[in-house]
Amino acid sequence: GLVRGCLLERERVCGKPNCRCARGHKHRSLYLVRSKEGRSQQMYVPKRWESDVRQWVSNYHDLRDLTERVSEEYWKKVRKRQG
């Protein structure tokens, strides 16, 4: 799979006085973030989905980089035909 976006980790305090976060060990949450039609969208990623979503984001970035490299090669081909 692949998904466009980036992952954002947040730390927060829940507010319960006896919770470990009150002693400095904040709760960690992961969010998938993207921009669509000029607006930012974000979605909570459950712990059990974290490794899959991280892989999908990585796959998207790899595909984007590969597409850019292929495009650059074809750009060079067009340039050579014009020169």
PDB file of N, CA and C in Angstrom, residues 22-67:
ATOM      1  N   ALA A  22       1.299  12.899  34.495  1.00  0.00           N
ATOM      2  CA  ALA A  22       1.417  13.993  35.464  1.00  0.00           C
ATOM      3  C   ALA A  22       2.830  14.054  36.041  1.00  0.00           C
ATOM      4  N   ARG A  23       3.587  12.963  35.931  1.00  0.00           N
ATOM      5  CA  ARG A  23       4.969  12.906  36.423  1.00  0.00           C
ATOM      6  C   ARG A  23       5.982  13.063  35.284  1.00  0.00           C
ATOM      7  N   GLY A  24       5.510  13.485  34.133  1.00  0.00           N
ATOM      8  CA  GLY A  24       6.430  13.775  33.034  1.00  0.00           C
ATOM      9  C   GLY A  24       6.477  12.751  31.924  1.00  0.00           C
ATOM     10  N   HIS A  25       5.843  11.601  32.083  1.00  0.00           N
ATOM     11  CA  HIS A  25       5.834  10.570  31.038  1.00  0.00           C
ATOM     12  C   HIS A  25       4.564  10.741  30.202  1.00  0.00           C
ATOM     13  N   LYS A  26       4.633  11.644  29.255  1.00  0.00           N
ATOM     14  CA  LYS A  26       3.449  12.008  28.481  1.00  0.00           C
ATOM     15  C   LYS A  26       2.965  10.869  27.583  1.00  0.00           C
ATOM     16  N   HIS A  27       1.685  10.942  27.257  1.00  0.00           N
ATOM     17  CA  HIS A  27       1.081   9.981  26.334  1.00  0.00           C
ATOM     18  C   HIS A  27       1.503  10.349  24.914  1.00  0.00           C
ATOM     19  N   ARG A  28       1.880   9.355  24.145  1.00  0.00           N
ATOM     20  CA  ARG A  28       2.319   9.562  22.767  1.00  0.00           C
ATOM     21  C   ARG A  28       1.193   9.160  21.824  1.00  0.00           C
ATOM     22  N   SER A  29       0.924  10.030  20.847  1.00  0.00           N
ATOM     23  CA  SER A  29      -0.082   9.738  19.814  1.00  0.00           C
ATOM     24  C   SER A  29       0.538   9.988  18.452  1.00  0.00           C
ATOM     25  N   LEU A  30       0.130   9.199  17.477  1.00  0.00           N
ATOM     26  CA  LEU A  30       0.634   9.346  16.116  1.00  0.00           C
ATOM     27  C   LEU A  30      -0.511   9.761  15.206  1.00  0.00           C
ATOM     28  N   TYR A  31      -0.236  10.736  14.332  1.00  0.00           N
ATOM     29  CA  TYR A  31      -1.238  11.237  13.401  1.00  0.00           C
ATOM     30  C   TYR A  31      -0.682  11.207  11.985  1.00  0.00           C
ATOM     31  N   LEU A  32      -1.543  10.858  11.048  1.00  0.00           N
ATOM     32  CA  LEU A  32      -1.239  10.941   9.633  1.00  0.00           C
ATOM     33  C   LEU A  32      -1.777  12.284   9.154  1.00  0.00           C
ATOM     34  N   VAL A  33      -0.919  13.077   8.517  1.00  0.00           N
ATOM     35  CA  VAL A  33      -1.279  14.442   8.139  1.00  0.00           C
ATOM     36  C   VAL A  33      -1.063  14.625   6.645  1.00  0.00           C
ATOM     37  N   ARG A  34      -2.005  15.325   6.004  1.00  0.00           N
ATOM     38  CA  ARG A  34      -1.844  15.680   4.597  1.00  0.00           C
ATOM     39  C   ARG A  34      -2.552  16.996   4.337  1.00  0.00           C
ATOM     40  N   SER A  35      -2.231  17.580   3.206  1.00  0.00           N
ATOM     41  CA  SER A  35      -2.904  18.789   2.754  1.00  0.00           C
ATOM     42  C   SER A  35      -3.728  18.410   1.528  1.00  0.00           C
ATOM     43  N   LYS A  36      -4.989  18.799   1.542  1.00  0.00           N
ATOM     44  CA  LYS A  36      -5.867  18.499   0.410  1.00  0.00           C
ATOM     45  C   LYS A  36      -6.742  19.713   0.159  1.00  0.00           C
ATOM     46  N   GLU A  37      -6.728  20.168  -1.101  1.00  0.00           N
ATOM     47  CA  GLU A  37      -7.505  21.329  -1.512  1.00  0.00           C
ATOM     48  C   GLU A  37      -7.224  22.526  -0.612  1.00  0.00           C
ATOM     49  N   GLY A  38      -5.943  22.695  -0.271  1.00  0.00           N
ATOM     50  CA  GLY A  38      -5.526  23.838   0.524  1.00  0.00           C
ATOM     51  C   GLY A  38      -5.814  23.734   2.011  1.00  0.00           C
ATOM     52  N   ARG A  39      -6.312  22.607   2.443  1.00  0.00           N
ATOM     53  CA  ARG A  39      -6.639  22.434   3.853  1.00  0.00           C
ATOM     54  C   ARG A  39      -5.848  21.263   4.432  1.00  0.00           C
ATOM     55  N   SER A  40      -5.471  21.402   5.681  1.00  0.00           N
ATOM     56  CA  SER A  40      -4.746  20.342   6.357  1.00  0.00           C
ATOM     57  C   SER A  40      -5.735  19.337   6.932  1.00  0.00           C
ATOM     58  N   GLN A  41      -5.438  18.072   6.729  1.00  0.00           N
ATOM     59  CA  GLN A  41      -6.256  16.999   7.287  1.00  0.00           C
ATOM     60  C   GLN A  41      -5.353  16.122   8.136  1.00  0.00           C
ATOM     61  N   GLN A  42      -5.884  15.639   9.234  1.00  0.00           N
ATOM     62  CA  GLN A  42      -5.113  14.737  10.069  1.00  0.00           C
ATOM     63  C   GLN A  42      -6.017  13.661  10.636  1.00  0.00           C
ATOM     64  N   MET A  43      -5.397  12.516  10.867  1.00  0.00           N
ATOM     65  CA  MET A  43      -6.149  11.369  11.342  1.00  0.00           C
ATOM     66  C   MET A  43      -5.279  10.616  12.360  1.00  0.00           C
ATOM     67  N   TYR A  44      -5.878  10.253  13.456  1.00  0.00           N
ATOM     68  CA  TYR A  44      -5.185   9.477  14.481  1.00  0.00           C
ATOM     69  C   TYR A  44      -4.859   8.092  13.924  1.00  0.00           C
ATOM     70  N   VAL A  45      -3.650   7.623  14.200  1.00  0.00           N
ATOM     71  CA  VAL A  45      -3.216   6.292  13.777  1.00  0.00           C
ATOM     72  C   VAL A  45      -3.130   5.409  15.025  1.00  0.00           C
ATOM     73  N   PRO A  46      -3.993   4.406  15.128  1.00  0.00           N
ATOM     74  CA  PRO A  46      -3.927   3.501  16.285  1.00  0.00           C
ATOM     75  C   PRO A  46      -2.585   2.775  16.346  1.00  0.00           C
ATOM     76  N   LYS A  47      -2.154   2.457  17.531  1.00  0.00           N
ATOM     77  CA  LYS A  47      -0.867   1.796  17.750  1.00  0.00           C
ATOM     78  C   LYS A  47      -0.711   0.543  16.884  1.00  0.00           C
ATOM     79  N   ARG A  48      -1.768  -0.245  16.752  1.00  0.00           N
ATOM     80  CA  ARG A  48      -1.667  -1.499  15.990  1.00  0.00           C
ATOM     81  C   ARG A  48      -1.497  -1.255  14.485  1.00  0.00           C
ATOM     82  N   TRP A  49      -1.799  -0.044  14.008  1.00  0.00           N
ATOM     83  CA  TRP A  49      -1.644   0.300  12.601  1.00  0.00           C
ATOM     84  C   TRP A  49      -0.341   1.029  12.311  1.00  0.00           C
ATOM     85  N   GLU A  50       0.408   1.393  13.353  1.00  0.00           N
ATOM     86  CA  GLU A  50       1.570   2.259  13.177  1.00  0.00           C
ATOM     87  C   GLU A  50       2.581   1.725  12.170  1.00  0.00           C
ATOM     88  N   SER A  51       2.988   0.476  12.289  1.00  0.00           N
ATOM     89  CA  SER A  51       4.021  -0.037  11.378  1.00  0.00           C
ATOM     90  C   SER A  51       3.524  -0.081   9.935  1.00  0.00           C
ATOM     91  N   ASP A  52       2.262  -0.459   9.728  1.00  0.00           N
ATOM     92  CA  ASP A  52       1.710  -0.482   8.366  1.00  0.00           C
ATOM     93  C   ASP A  52       1.663   0.926   7.772  1.00  0.00           C
ATOM     94  N   VAL A  53       1.159   1.877   8.541  1.00  0.00           N
ATOM     95  CA  VAL A  53       1.034   3.246   8.026  1.00  0.00           C
ATOM     96  C   VAL A  53       2.411   3.843   7.761  1.00  0.00           C
ATOM     97  N   ARG A  54       3.362   3.585   8.646  1.00  0.00           N
ATOM     98  CA  ARG A  54       4.732   4.067   8.399  1.00  0.00           C
ATOM     99  C   ARG A  54       5.274   3.500   7.080  1.00  0.00           C
ATOM    100  N   GLN A  55       5.020   2.233   6.814  1.00  0.00           N
ATOM    101  CA  GLN A  55       5.484   1.623   5.571  1.00  0.00           C
ATOM    102  C   GLN A  55       4.783   2.229   4.366  1.00  0.00           C
ATOM    103  N   TRP A  56       3.475   2.472   4.459  1.00  0.00           N
ATOM    104  CA  TRP A  56       2.724   3.050   3.347  1.00  0.00           C
ATOM    105  C   TRP A  56       3.210   4.469   3.025  1.00  0.00           C
ATOM    106  N   VAL A  57       3.492   5.245   4.051  1.00  0.00           N
ATOM    107  CA  VAL A  57       4.016   6.602   3.833  1.00  0.00           C
ATOM    108  C   VAL A  57       5.390   6.515   3.179  1.00  0.00           C
ATOM    109  N   SER A  58       6.224   5.609   3.663  1.00  0.00           N
ATOM    110  CA  SER A  58       7.549   5.414   3.077  1.00  0.00           C
ATOM    111  C   SER A  58       7.445   4.975   1.616  1.00  0.00           C
ATOM    112  N   ASN A  59       6.532   4.060   1.324  1.00  0.00           N
ATOM    113  CA  ASN A  59       6.329   3.611  -0.059  1.00  0.00           C
ATOM    114  C   ASN A  59       5.931   4.771  -0.961  1.00  0.00           C
ATOM    115  N   TYR A  60       5.052   5.640  -0.463  1.00  0.00           N
ATOM    116  CA  TYR A  60       4.624   6.795  -1.257  1.00  0.00           C
ATOM    117  C   TYR A  60       5.819   7.695  -1.560  1.00  0.00           C
ATOM    118  N   HIS A  61       6.638   7.964  -0.548  1.00  0.00           N
ATOM    119  CA  HIS A  61       7.798   8.835  -0.753  1.00  0.00           C
ATOM    120  C   HIS A  61       8.796   8.201  -1.716  1.00  0.00           C
ATOM    121  N   ASP A  62       8.990   6.891  -1.615  1.00  0.00           N
ATOM    122  CA  ASP A  62       9.877   6.193  -2.554  1.00  0.00           C
ATOM    123  C   ASP A  62       9.350   6.289  -3.982  1.00  0.00           C
ATOM    124  N   LEU A  63       8.044   6.096  -4.147  1.00  0.00           N
ATOM    125  CA  LEU A  63       7.439   6.186  -5.473  1.00  0.00           C
ATOM    126  C   LEU A  63       7.561   7.594  -6.037  1.00  0.00           C
ATOM    127  N   ARG A  64       7.322   8.599  -5.192  1.00  0.00           N
ATOM    128  CA  ARG A  64       7.444   9.994  -5.622  1.00  0.00           C
ATOM    129  C   ARG A  64       8.873  10.282  -6.072  1.00  0.00           C
ATOM    130  N   ASP A  65       9.867   9.811  -5.307  1.00  0.00           N
ATOM    131  CA  ASP A  65      11.264  10.041  -5.675  1.00  0.00           C
ATOM    132  C   ASP A  65      11.621   9.330  -6.976  1.00  0.00           C
ATOM    133  N   LEU A  66      11.166   8.108  -7.137  1.00  0.00           N
ATOM    134  CA  LEU A  66      11.425   7.355  -8.358  1.00  0.00           C
ATOM    135  C   LEU A  66      10.779   8.038  -9.561  1.00  0.00           C
ATOM    136  N   THR A  67       9.552   8.485  -9.409  1.00  0.00           N
ATOM    137  CA  THR A  67       8.853   9.187 -10.494  1.00  0.00           C
ATOM    138  C   THR A  67       9.618  10.446 -10.888  1.00  0.00           C
TER     139      THR A  67
END
